[in-house]
mmCIF file of C-alpha atoms in Angstrom:
data_model
loop_
_atom_site.group_PDB
_atom_site.id
_atom_site.type_symbol
_atom_site.label_atom_id
_atom_site.label_comp_id
_atom_site.label_asym_id
_atom_site.label_seq_id
_atom_site.Cartn_x
_atom_site.Cartn_y
_atom_site.Cartn_z
ATOM 1 C CA MET A 9 0.000 0.000 0.000
ATOM 2 C CA ASN A 10 1.408 3.363 -1.042
ATOM 3 C CA ILE A 11 0.900 6.456 1.054
ATOM 4 C CA GLU A 12 1.072 10.012 -0.266
ATOM 5 C CA THR A 13 3.695 12.103 1.493
ATOM 6 C CA THR A 14 1.390 15.067 1.876
ATOM 7 C CA GLY A 15 -1.008 16.177 4.618
ATOM 8 C CA LEU A 16 -2.694 13.274 6.354
ATOM 9 C CA GLY A 17 -0.483 10.752 4.574
ATOM 10 C CA THR A 18 2.596 12.261 6.209
ATOM 11 C CA LEU A 19 0.967 11.959 9.605
ATOM 12 C CA ILE A 20 0.127 8.295 8.987
ATOM 13 C CA ILE A 21 3.741 7.599 8.025
ATOM 14 C CA LEU A 22 5.050 9.351 11.129
ATOM 15 C CA LEU A 23 2.673 7.479 13.403
ATOM 16 C CA ALA A 24 3.547 4.150 11.752
ATOM 17 C CA MET A 25 7.260 4.851 12.299
ATOM 18 C CA ALA A 26 6.641 5.837 15.917
ATOM 19 C CA VAL A 27 4.504 2.764 16.656
ATOM 20 C CA VAL A 28 6.967 0.328 15.061
ATOM 21 C CA THR A 29 9.876 1.888 16.960
ATOM 22 C CA LEU A 30 7.933 1.829 20.220
ATOM 23 C CA ALA A 31 7.099 -1.829 19.610
ATOM 24 C CA THR A 32 10.841 -2.565 19.406
ATOM 25 C CA ARG A 33 11.498 -0.629 22.637
ATOM 26 C CA TRP A 34 8.724 -2.426 24.513
ATOM 27 C CA GLY A 35 8.734 -5.812 22.772
ATOM 28 C CA GLY A 36 11.862 -7.245 24.374
ATOM 29 C CA VAL A 37 10.682 -6.380 27.879
ATOM 30 C CA PHE A 38 7.185 -7.678 27.135
ATOM 31 C CA VAL A 39 8.377 -11.047 25.825
ATOM 32 C CA MET A 40 10.778 -11.474 28.731
ATOM 33 C CA SER A 41 7.922 -11.039 31.187
ATOM 34 C CA PHE A 42 6.694 -14.475 30.011
ATOM 35 C CA VAL A 43 10.104 -16.157 30.147
ATOM 36 C CA PRO A 44 11.226 -17.427 33.542
ATOM 37 C CA ILE A 45 14.716 -16.091 34.141
ATOM 38 C CA GLY A 46 16.777 -19.086 35.131
ATOM 39 C CA TYR A 47 20.524 -19.584 35.064
ATOM 40 C CA ARG A 48 20.641 -20.328 31.313
ATOM 41 C CA VAL A 49 18.493 -17.349 30.365
ATOM 42 C CA ARG A 50 20.669 -15.114 32.544
ATOM 43 C CA GLN A 51 23.792 -16.408 30.800
ATOM 44 C CA PHE A 52 22.209 -15.890 27.398
ATOM 45 C CA ILE A 53 21.233 -12.329 28.241
ATOM 46 C CA HIS A 54 24.628 -11.521 29.712
ATOM 47 C CA ALA A 55 26.492 -12.827 26.674
ATOM 48 C CA MET A 56 24.046 -11.138 24.325
ATOM 49 C CA SER A 57 24.450 -7.684 25.856
ATOM 50 C CA GLY A 58 28.078 -7.380 24.743
ATOM 51 C CA SER A 59 27.384 -9.234 21.515
ATOM 52 C CA VAL A 60 24.823 -6.652 20.338
ATOM 53 C CA LEU A 61 27.561 -4.037 20.309
ATOM 54 C CA VAL A 62 30.121 -6.307 18.671
ATOM 55 C CA ALA A 63 27.582 -7.244 15.986
ATOM 56 C CA LEU A 64 26.907 -3.562 15.317
ATOM 57 C CA LEU A 65 30.607 -2.740 15.113
ATOM 58 C CA ALA A 66 31.953 -5.678 13.068
ATOM 59 C CA PRO A 67 30.669 -4.544 9.634
ATOM 60 C CA LEU A 68 31.767 -0.980 10.432
ATOM 61 C CA ALA A 69 35.320 -2.191 11.074
ATOM 62 C CA VAL A 70 35.436 -4.505 8.053
ATOM 63 C CA ASN A 71 33.523 -2.393 5.531
ATOM 64 C CA GLY A 72 34.347 1.127 6.714
ATOM 65 C CA ASP A 73 37.030 3.277 5.131
ATOM 66 C CA ASN A 74 40.543 3.386 6.591
ATOM 67 C CA GLY A 75 39.577 6.500 8.535
ATOM 68 C CA ALA A 76 36.843 4.526 10.288
ATOM 69 C CA ARG A 77 39.196 1.604 11.017
ATOM 70 C CA LEU A 78 41.886 3.871 12.449
ATOM 71 C CA ALA A 79 39.266 5.639 14.560
ATOM 72 C CA LEU A 80 38.082 2.352 16.084
ATOM 73 C CA LEU A 81 41.665 1.208 16.636
ATOM 74 C CA THR A 82 42.521 4.485 18.372
ATOM 75 C CA THR A 83 39.459 4.239 20.629
ATOM 76 C CA ALA A 84 40.313 0.645 21.556
ATOM 77 C CA VAL A 85 43.960 1.460 22.354
ATOM 78 C CA ILE A 86 43.155 4.551 24.455
ATOM 79 C CA MET A 87 40.397 2.664 26.249
ATOM 80 C CA LEU A 88 42.766 -0.203 27.080
ATOM 81 C CA THR A 89 45.513 2.117 28.320
ATOM 82 C CA LEU A 90 43.677 5.017 30.011
ATOM 83 C CA LYS A 91 40.385 3.166 30.709
ATOM 84 C CA LYS A 92 38.479 6.449 30.240
ATOM 85 C CA PRO A 93 35.723 6.548 27.589
ATOM 86 C CA LEU A 94 35.736 10.266 26.768
ATOM 87 C CA PRO A 95 39.391 10.580 25.677
ATOM 88 C CA ALA A 96 38.973 7.283 23.824
ATOM 89 C CA ILE A 97 35.946 8.525 21.854
ATOM 90 C CA ALA A 98 37.414 11.987 21.224
ATOM 91 C CA GLY A 99 40.696 10.404 20.089
ATOM 92 C CA GLY A 100 38.901 8.134 17.640
ATOM 93 C CA ILE A 101 36.910 10.982 16.090
ATOM 94 C CA LEU A 102 39.989 13.196 15.877
ATOM 95 C CA VAL A 103 42.005 10.475 14.138
ATOM 96 C CA ALA A 104 39.203 9.865 11.586
ATOM 97 C CA ALA A 105 38.935 13.592 10.821
ATOM 98 C CA LEU A 106 42.703 14.135 10.590
ATOM 99 C CA PHE A 107 43.290 11.045 8.472
ATOM 100 C CA ARG A 108 40.531 11.977 6.023
ATOM 101 C CA HIS A 109 41.914 15.514 5.705
ATOM 102 C CA LEU A 110 45.599 14.635 5.451
ATOM 103 C CA TRP A 111 45.364 11.531 3.301
ATOM 104 C CA PRO A 112 42.047 11.659 1.432
ATOM 105 C CA MET A 113 43.500 9.257 -1.148
ATOM 106 C CA LEU A 114 44.109 6.586 1.498
ATOM 107 C CA ALA A 115 40.928 7.155 3.497
ATOM 108 C CA MET B 27 25.384 -10.258 47.432
ATOM 109 C CA ALA B 28 21.634 -10.854 47.511
ATOM 110 C CA GLY B 29 21.038 -7.541 49.284
ATOM 111 C CA LYS B 30 23.180 -5.700 46.793
ATOM 112 C CA GLU B 31 21.378 -7.323 43.861
ATOM 113 C CA ALA B 32 18.072 -6.273 45.366
ATOM 114 C CA THR B 33 18.923 -2.564 45.267
ATOM 115 C CA LEU B 34 20.259 -2.451 41.716
ATOM 116 C CA HIS B 35 16.857 -1.548 40.286
ATOM 117 C CA ARG B 36 16.764 1.521 42.545
ATOM 118 C CA LEU B 37 15.488 4.664 40.818
ATOM 119 C CA ASP B 38 15.146 8.078 42.415
ATOM 120 C CA ARG B 39 15.456 11.693 41.375
ATOM 121 C CA THR B 40 19.160 11.907 42.252
ATOM 122 C CA LEU B 41 19.994 8.840 40.143
ATOM 123 C CA VAL B 42 17.991 10.168 37.192
ATOM 124 C CA TRP B 43 19.734 13.558 37.422
ATOM 125 C CA ASP B 44 23.141 11.858 37.708
ATOM 126 C CA GLY B 45 22.233 9.800 34.652
ATOM 127 C CA PHE B 46 21.226 12.928 32.762
ATOM 128 C CA LYS B 47 24.604 14.477 33.534
ATOM 129 C CA ALA B 48 26.498 11.290 32.700
ATOM 130 C CA LEU B 49 25.132 11.324 29.152
ATOM 131 C CA LEU B 50 25.674 15.067 28.557
ATOM 132 C CA PRO B 51 29.120 14.686 26.896
ATOM 133 C CA ILE B 52 27.804 12.174 24.364
ATOM 134 C CA SER B 53 24.674 14.316 23.945
ATOM 135 C CA LEU B 54 26.874 16.979 22.409
ATOM 136 C CA PHE B 55 27.644 14.562 19.603
ATOM 137 C CA VAL B 56 23.999 13.525 19.389
ATOM 138 C CA THR B 57 23.178 17.201 18.811
ATOM 139 C CA ILE B 58 25.544 17.187 15.853
ATOM 140 C CA PHE B 59 23.854 14.019 14.523
ATOM 141 C CA GLY B 60 20.560 15.840 14.915
ATOM 142 C CA ILE B 61 21.912 18.811 12.979
ATOM 143 C CA ALA B 62 22.970 16.453 10.197
ATOM 144 C CA PHE B 63 19.428 15.018 10.142
ATOM 145 C CA GLY B 64 17.890 18.507 10.180
ATOM 146 C CA VAL B 65 20.054 19.428 7.196
ATOM 147 C CA ALA B 66 19.410 16.228 5.226
ATOM 148 C CA ALA B 67 15.656 15.897 5.761
ATOM 149 C CA PRO B 68 14.456 19.037 3.920
ATOM 150 C CA GLN B 69 16.610 17.980 0.968
ATOM 151 C CA ALA B 70 14.649 14.723 0.849
ATOM 152 C CA GLY B 71 11.419 16.732 0.584
ATOM 153 C CA LEU B 72 10.066 16.773 4.150
ATOM 154 C CA ASN B 73 8.644 19.958 5.592
ATOM 155 C CA ASP B 74 9.848 21.449 8.871
ATOM 156 C CA SER B 75 6.958 20.379 11.110
ATOM 157 C CA THR B 76 7.126 16.792 9.799
ATOM 158 C CA ILE B 77 10.854 16.680 10.542
ATOM 159 C CA MET B 78 10.487 18.010 14.087
ATOM 160 C CA LEU B 79 7.586 15.660 14.785
ATOM 161 C CA MET B 80 9.570 12.700 13.460
ATOM 162 C CA SER B 81 12.568 13.365 15.721
ATOM 163 C CA THR B 82 10.263 13.927 18.696
ATOM 164 C CA LEU B 83 8.071 10.840 18.243
ATOM 165 C CA VAL B 84 10.463 8.327 16.710
ATOM 166 C CA PHE B 85 13.768 9.259 18.411
ATOM 167 C CA ALA B 86 15.832 6.682 16.515
ATOM 168 C CA GLY B 87 18.409 8.325 14.268
ATOM 169 C CA ALA B 88 19.460 5.473 11.983
ATOM 170 C CA SER B 89 15.887 4.548 11.055
ATOM 171 C CA GLN B 90 14.998 8.200 10.475
ATOM 172 C CA PHE B 91 17.891 8.589 8.033
ATOM 173 C CA ALA B 92 16.783 5.371 6.314
ATOM 174 C CA VAL B 93 13.242 6.681 5.840
ATOM 175 C CA LEU B 94 14.694 9.758 4.138
ATOM 176 C CA GLU B 95 16.094 7.380 1.530
ATOM 177 C CA LEU B 96 12.577 6.029 0.917
ATOM 178 C CA TRP B 97 10.898 9.455 0.874
ATOM 179 C CA GLU B 98 9.158 9.986 -2.498
ATOM 180 C CA PRO B 99 5.804 11.568 -3.361
ATOM 181 C CA GLN B 100 4.410 8.120 -2.535
ATOM 182 C CA ILE B 101 5.899 5.692 0.036
ATOM 183 C CA PRO B 102 5.167 1.959 0.269
ATOM 184 C CA LEU B 103 3.902 1.779 3.850
ATOM 185 C CA PHE B 104 4.791 -1.860 4.495
ATOM 186 C CA THR B 105 8.341 -1.561 3.139
ATOM 187 C CA MET B 106 8.843 1.525 5.271
ATOM 188 C CA MET B 107 7.603 -0.258 8.416
ATOM 189 C CA VAL B 108 9.771 -3.329 7.776
ATOM 190 C CA THR B 109 12.814 -1.108 7.261
ATOM 191 C CA VAL B 110 12.192 0.789 10.485
ATOM 192 C CA PHE B 111 11.580 -2.454 12.363
ATOM 193 C CA ALA B 112 14.754 -4.109 11.055
ATOM 194 C CA ILE B 113 16.950 -1.140 11.944
ATOM 195 C CA ASN B 114 15.411 -0.757 15.388
ATOM 196 C CA ALA B 115 15.150 -4.477 16.173
ATOM 197 C CA ARG B 116 18.206 -4.160 18.420
ATOM 198 C CA HIS B 117 15.920 -2.363 20.896
ATOM 199 C CA LEU B 118 14.210 -5.738 21.414
ATOM 200 C CA LEU B 119 17.498 -7.194 22.590
ATOM 201 C CA MET B 120 18.192 -4.190 24.786
ATOM 202 C CA GLY B 121 14.835 -4.581 26.488
ATOM 203 C CA ALA B 122 15.490 -8.290 27.018
ATOM 204 C CA THR B 123 18.926 -7.666 28.550
ATOM 205 C CA LEU B 124 17.505 -5.024 30.898
ATOM 206 C CA TYR B 125 14.579 -7.166 32.010
ATOM 207 C CA PRO B 126 16.178 -8.633 35.157
ATOM 208 C CA TRP B 127 16.421 -5.096 36.589
ATOM 209 C CA LEU B 128 13.121 -3.829 35.188
ATOM 210 C CA GLU B 129 11.158 -6.805 36.522
ATOM 211 C CA PRO B 130 10.728 -5.497 40.116
ATOM 212 C CA LEU B 131 9.186 -2.244 38.829
ATOM 213 C CA PRO B 132 5.456 -1.713 38.253
ATOM 214 C CA PRO B 133 4.564 -2.010 34.527
ATOM 215 C CA ALA B 134 3.943 1.734 34.034
ATOM 216 C CA LYS B 135 7.453 2.570 35.230
ATOM 217 C CA ARG B 136 8.983 -0.391 33.413
ATOM 218 C CA TYR B 137 7.565 0.624 30.035
ATOM 219 C CA GLY B 138 7.878 4.336 30.768
ATOM 220 C CA ILE B 139 11.647 4.031 31.160
ATOM 221 C CA MET B 140 11.884 2.041 27.939
ATOM 222 C CA LEU B 141 10.369 4.964 25.995
ATOM 223 C CA VAL B 142 13.814 6.560 25.948
ATOM 224 C CA ALA B 143 15.944 3.406 25.604
ATOM 225 C CA SER B 144 18.650 4.033 23.035
ATOM 226 C CA ASP B 145 22.144 2.726 22.217
ATOM 227 C CA ALA B 146 24.212 5.068 24.371
ATOM 228 C CA ASN B 147 22.180 5.107 27.574
ATOM 229 C CA TRP B 148 21.504 1.373 27.344
ATOM 230 C CA ALA B 149 25.232 0.606 26.939
ATOM 231 C CA MET B 150 26.121 2.818 29.892
ATOM 232 C CA ALA B 151 23.315 1.418 32.072
ATOM 233 C CA THR B 152 24.428 -2.141 31.313
ATOM 234 C CA GLN B 153 27.962 -1.214 32.331
ATOM 235 C CA GLU B 154 26.679 0.194 35.626
ATOM 236 C CA PHE B 155 24.790 -3.038 36.373
ATOM 237 C CA THR B 156 27.848 -5.122 35.483
ATOM 238 C CA ARG B 157 29.836 -3.125 38.042
ATOM 239 C CA GLY B 158 27.159 -3.746 40.644
ATOM 240 C CA ARG B 159 25.776 -0.219 40.626
ATOM 241 C CA PRO B 160 22.158 0.877 39.984
ATOM 242 C CA GLY B 161 21.763 1.661 36.277
ATOM 243 C CA LEU B 162 18.142 2.596 35.710
ATOM 244 C CA GLY B 163 18.877 6.264 36.518
ATOM 245 C CA VAL B 164 21.409 6.290 33.692
ATOM 246 C CA LEU B 165 18.872 4.647 31.398
ATOM 247 C CA LEU B 166 16.066 7.122 32.159
ATOM 248 C CA GLY B 167 17.994 10.334 32.885
ATOM 249 C CA GLY B 168 20.508 9.655 30.138
ATOM 250 C CA GLY B 169 17.695 8.799 27.717
ATOM 251 C CA ILE B 170 15.963 12.081 28.474
ATOM 252 C CA ALA B 171 19.235 13.914 27.805
ATOM 253 C CA LEU B 172 19.720 12.104 24.483
ATOM 254 C CA TRP B 173 16.123 12.757 23.458
ATOM 255 C CA CYS B 174 16.324 16.491 24.307
ATOM 256 C CA PHE B 175 19.543 16.965 22.390
ATOM 257 C CA TRP B 176 18.370 14.899 19.425
ATOM 258 C CA VAL B 177 15.303 17.146 19.088
ATOM 259 C CA LEU B 178 17.407 20.281 19.721
ATOM 260 C CA GLY B 179 19.942 19.180 17.106
ATOM 261 C CA THR B 180 17.199 18.550 14.549
ATOM 262 C CA TRP B 181 15.839 22.043 15.186
ATOM 263 C CA LEU B 182 19.303 23.574 14.866
ATOM 264 C CA GLY B 183 19.851 21.704 11.613
ATOM 265 C CA LEU B 184 16.613 23.092 10.187
ATOM 266 C CA ASN B 185 17.247 26.648 11.296
ATOM 267 C CA VAL B 186 20.972 27.267 11.367
ATOM 268 C CA GLY B 187 22.025 24.127 9.489
ATOM 269 C CA GLY B 188 24.468 24.147 6.644
ATOM 270 C CA ALA B 189 27.255 24.802 9.135
ATOM 271 C CA ILE B 190 27.927 21.075 9.010
ATOM 272 C CA ARG B 191 27.582 19.893 5.448
ATOM 273 C CA ASP B 192 29.781 16.849 5.587
ATOM 274 C CA PRO B 193 29.804 15.189 9.032
ATOM 275 C CA ALA B 194 32.158 12.423 7.838
ATOM 276 C CA SER B 195 34.958 14.869 6.987
ATOM 277 C CA LEU B 196 34.928 15.910 10.662
ATOM 278 C CA GLY B 197 34.923 12.300 11.810
ATOM 279 C CA LEU B 198 31.415 12.739 13.208
ATOM 280 C CA ASP B 199 30.089 9.598 11.533
ATOM 281 C CA MET B 200 32.340 7.706 13.960
ATOM 282 C CA VAL B 201 30.865 9.137 17.165
ATOM 283 C CA MET B 202 28.478 6.294 17.894
ATOM 284 C CA GLY B 203 30.892 3.608 16.672
ATOM 285 C CA CYS B 204 33.708 4.856 18.909
ATOM 286 C CA PHE B 205 31.343 5.286 21.854
ATOM 287 C CA LEU B 206 29.983 1.748 21.577
ATOM 288 C CA LEU B 207 33.462 0.304 21.113
ATOM 289 C CA ALA B 208 34.627 2.132 24.248
ATOM 290 C CA MET B 209 31.725 0.462 26.093
ATOM 291 C CA VAL B 210 32.708 -2.995 24.769
ATOM 292 C CA VAL B 211 36.391 -2.553 25.630
ATOM 293 C CA GLY B 212 35.538 -1.064 29.029
ATOM 294 C CA GLY B 213 33.397 -4.076 29.915
ATOM 295 C CA GLU B 214 34.274 -7.555 31.129
ATOM 296 C CA LYS B 215 37.363 -8.940 29.360
ATOM 297 C CA ASN B 216 38.451 -12.569 29.549
ATOM 298 C CA LEU B 217 38.957 -15.518 27.246
ATOM 299 C CA ARG B 218 35.307 -16.560 27.492
ATOM 300 C CA MET B 219 34.085 -13.058 26.547
ATOM 301 C CA LEU B 220 36.576 -12.888 23.658
ATOM 302 C CA LEU B 221 35.246 -16.181 22.290
ATOM 303 C CA ILE B 222 31.669 -14.927 22.581
ATOM 304 C CA TRP B 223 32.563 -11.673 20.829
ATOM 305 C CA ALA B 224 34.352 -13.579 18.067
ATOM 306 C CA VAL B 225 31.218 -15.653 17.460
ATOM 307 C CA ALA B 226 29.064 -12.493 17.478
ATOM 308 C CA ALA B 227 31.376 -10.697 15.056
ATOM 309 C CA GLY B 228 31.606 -13.686 12.704
ATOM 310 C CA ALA B 229 27.844 -14.253 12.647
ATOM 311 C CA SER B 230 27.224 -10.543 12.166
ATOM 312 C CA LEU B 231 29.562 -10.393 9.176
ATOM 313 C CA LEU B 232 28.064 -13.522 7.590
ATOM 314 C CA ALA B 233 24.575 -12.036 8.000
ATOM 315 C CA PHE B 234 25.821 -8.691 6.702
ATOM 316 C CA TYR B 235 27.002 -10.281 3.455
ATOM 317 C CA TYR B 236 24.493 -13.092 2.929
ATOM 318 C CA LEU B 237 21.255 -12.210 4.727
ATOM 319 C CA PRO B 238 18.785 -9.338 4.173
ATOM 320 C CA ASP B 239 19.853 -5.786 5.069
ATOM 321 C CA ASN B 240 19.960 -4.851 8.740
ATOM 322 C CA SER B 241 19.649 -8.430 9.995
ATOM 323 C CA HIS B 242 23.291 -8.568 11.092
ATOM 324 C CA VAL B 243 22.833 -6.976 14.545
ATOM 325 C CA VAL B 244 20.134 -9.376 15.648
ATOM 326 C CA VAL B 245 21.846 -12.438 14.137
ATOM 327 C CA GLY B 246 25.220 -11.568 15.683
ATOM 328 C CA ALA B 247 23.732 -10.803 19.096
ATOM 329 C CA ILE B 248 21.743 -14.042 19.263
ATOM 330 C CA ALA B 249 24.752 -16.073 18.083
ATOM 331 C CA GLY B 250 26.839 -14.439 20.817
ATOM 332 C CA GLY B 251 24.121 -15.138 23.387
ATOM 333 C CA LEU B 252 23.973 -18.819 22.400
ATOM 334 C CA ALA B 253 27.767 -19.015 22.568
ATOM 335 C CA GLY B 254 27.501 -17.678 26.109
ATOM 336 C CA VAL B 255 25.103 -20.479 27.060
ATOM 337 C CA ILE B 256 27.324 -23.155 25.475
ATOM 338 C CA TRP B 257 30.496 -21.879 27.172
ATOM 339 C CA GLY B 258 28.731 -21.293 30.463
ATOM 340 C CA LYS B 259 30.901 -20.132 33.310
ATOM 341 C CA ARG B 260 30.784 -22.515 36.255
ATOM 342 C CA ASP B 261 32.168 -20.330 39.023
ATOM 343 C CA HIS B 262 29.355 -17.814 38.832
ATOM 344 C CA GLU B 263 26.837 -17.065 41.593
ATOM 345 C CA HIS B 264 25.057 -20.423 41.653
#
């Protein structure tokens, strides 16, 4: 079904987006309220919480440009050495920006 | 240990305010994301009130950018909804991982907090829980901060935008990636976790190349979760 992107149609699209997004925010909690949280479920959830982030980041690291890869590497190294997130994030962004400016051919 | 566990779902005004403040630095970057969205959206043909309403009601940057790609005089409603669902499906996993701490709350509070669940505040809240500290204040207060600055950024983009034409040249496309990586690296690190992450990364990449768009996060996360059950740690709690 196609919706016109004018007037009422726009509103329908916005509401559909909002409802679908809300369903994702509430759905996980809702489903879990029917699942008894035993030892296995706890382990699954614990392992999954880090894995969500890794799964988000993996294609970024593999498919991103060299600026993106260097940024992630910088963040990881600073985080491992200083153990402070803000310098790690700022360092990563700075490296991506500098690399893309200085060596646009390699980025 | 049991007493400590019992207070982790604590939520009061001080914790929410502390959470708000904890997410302020990253909110600065979220504002810039918002500006980028406020600059891009009119170019896709959306009018100002639609754009503001979208950022206010949807509050999910990646899916909003994706809908811009679909924006034509006519939009296939179902395709649009599937796209938004696929991109935001990671919220389902976030809700599931937070459930042990949301469970003691009354439903209104439980679902109310989840209204503002997003990558950054969820990652930080999870880290708080892992360290044995109450994290729901970070989730709620931090989420409110992110939401405010996302809407503010969108408004700035519409009204004084153009200042940032190319976020990638300033490295700003890497904000969320670097933030989330910092959360991963700052978390629990041992051989078991590394194996789980390797499984998650491998599954994510396979899904990225061979399965439909945007399935990689969910596939990778579930693969990592299963790996965690298979390589269960024996010395833990029970």
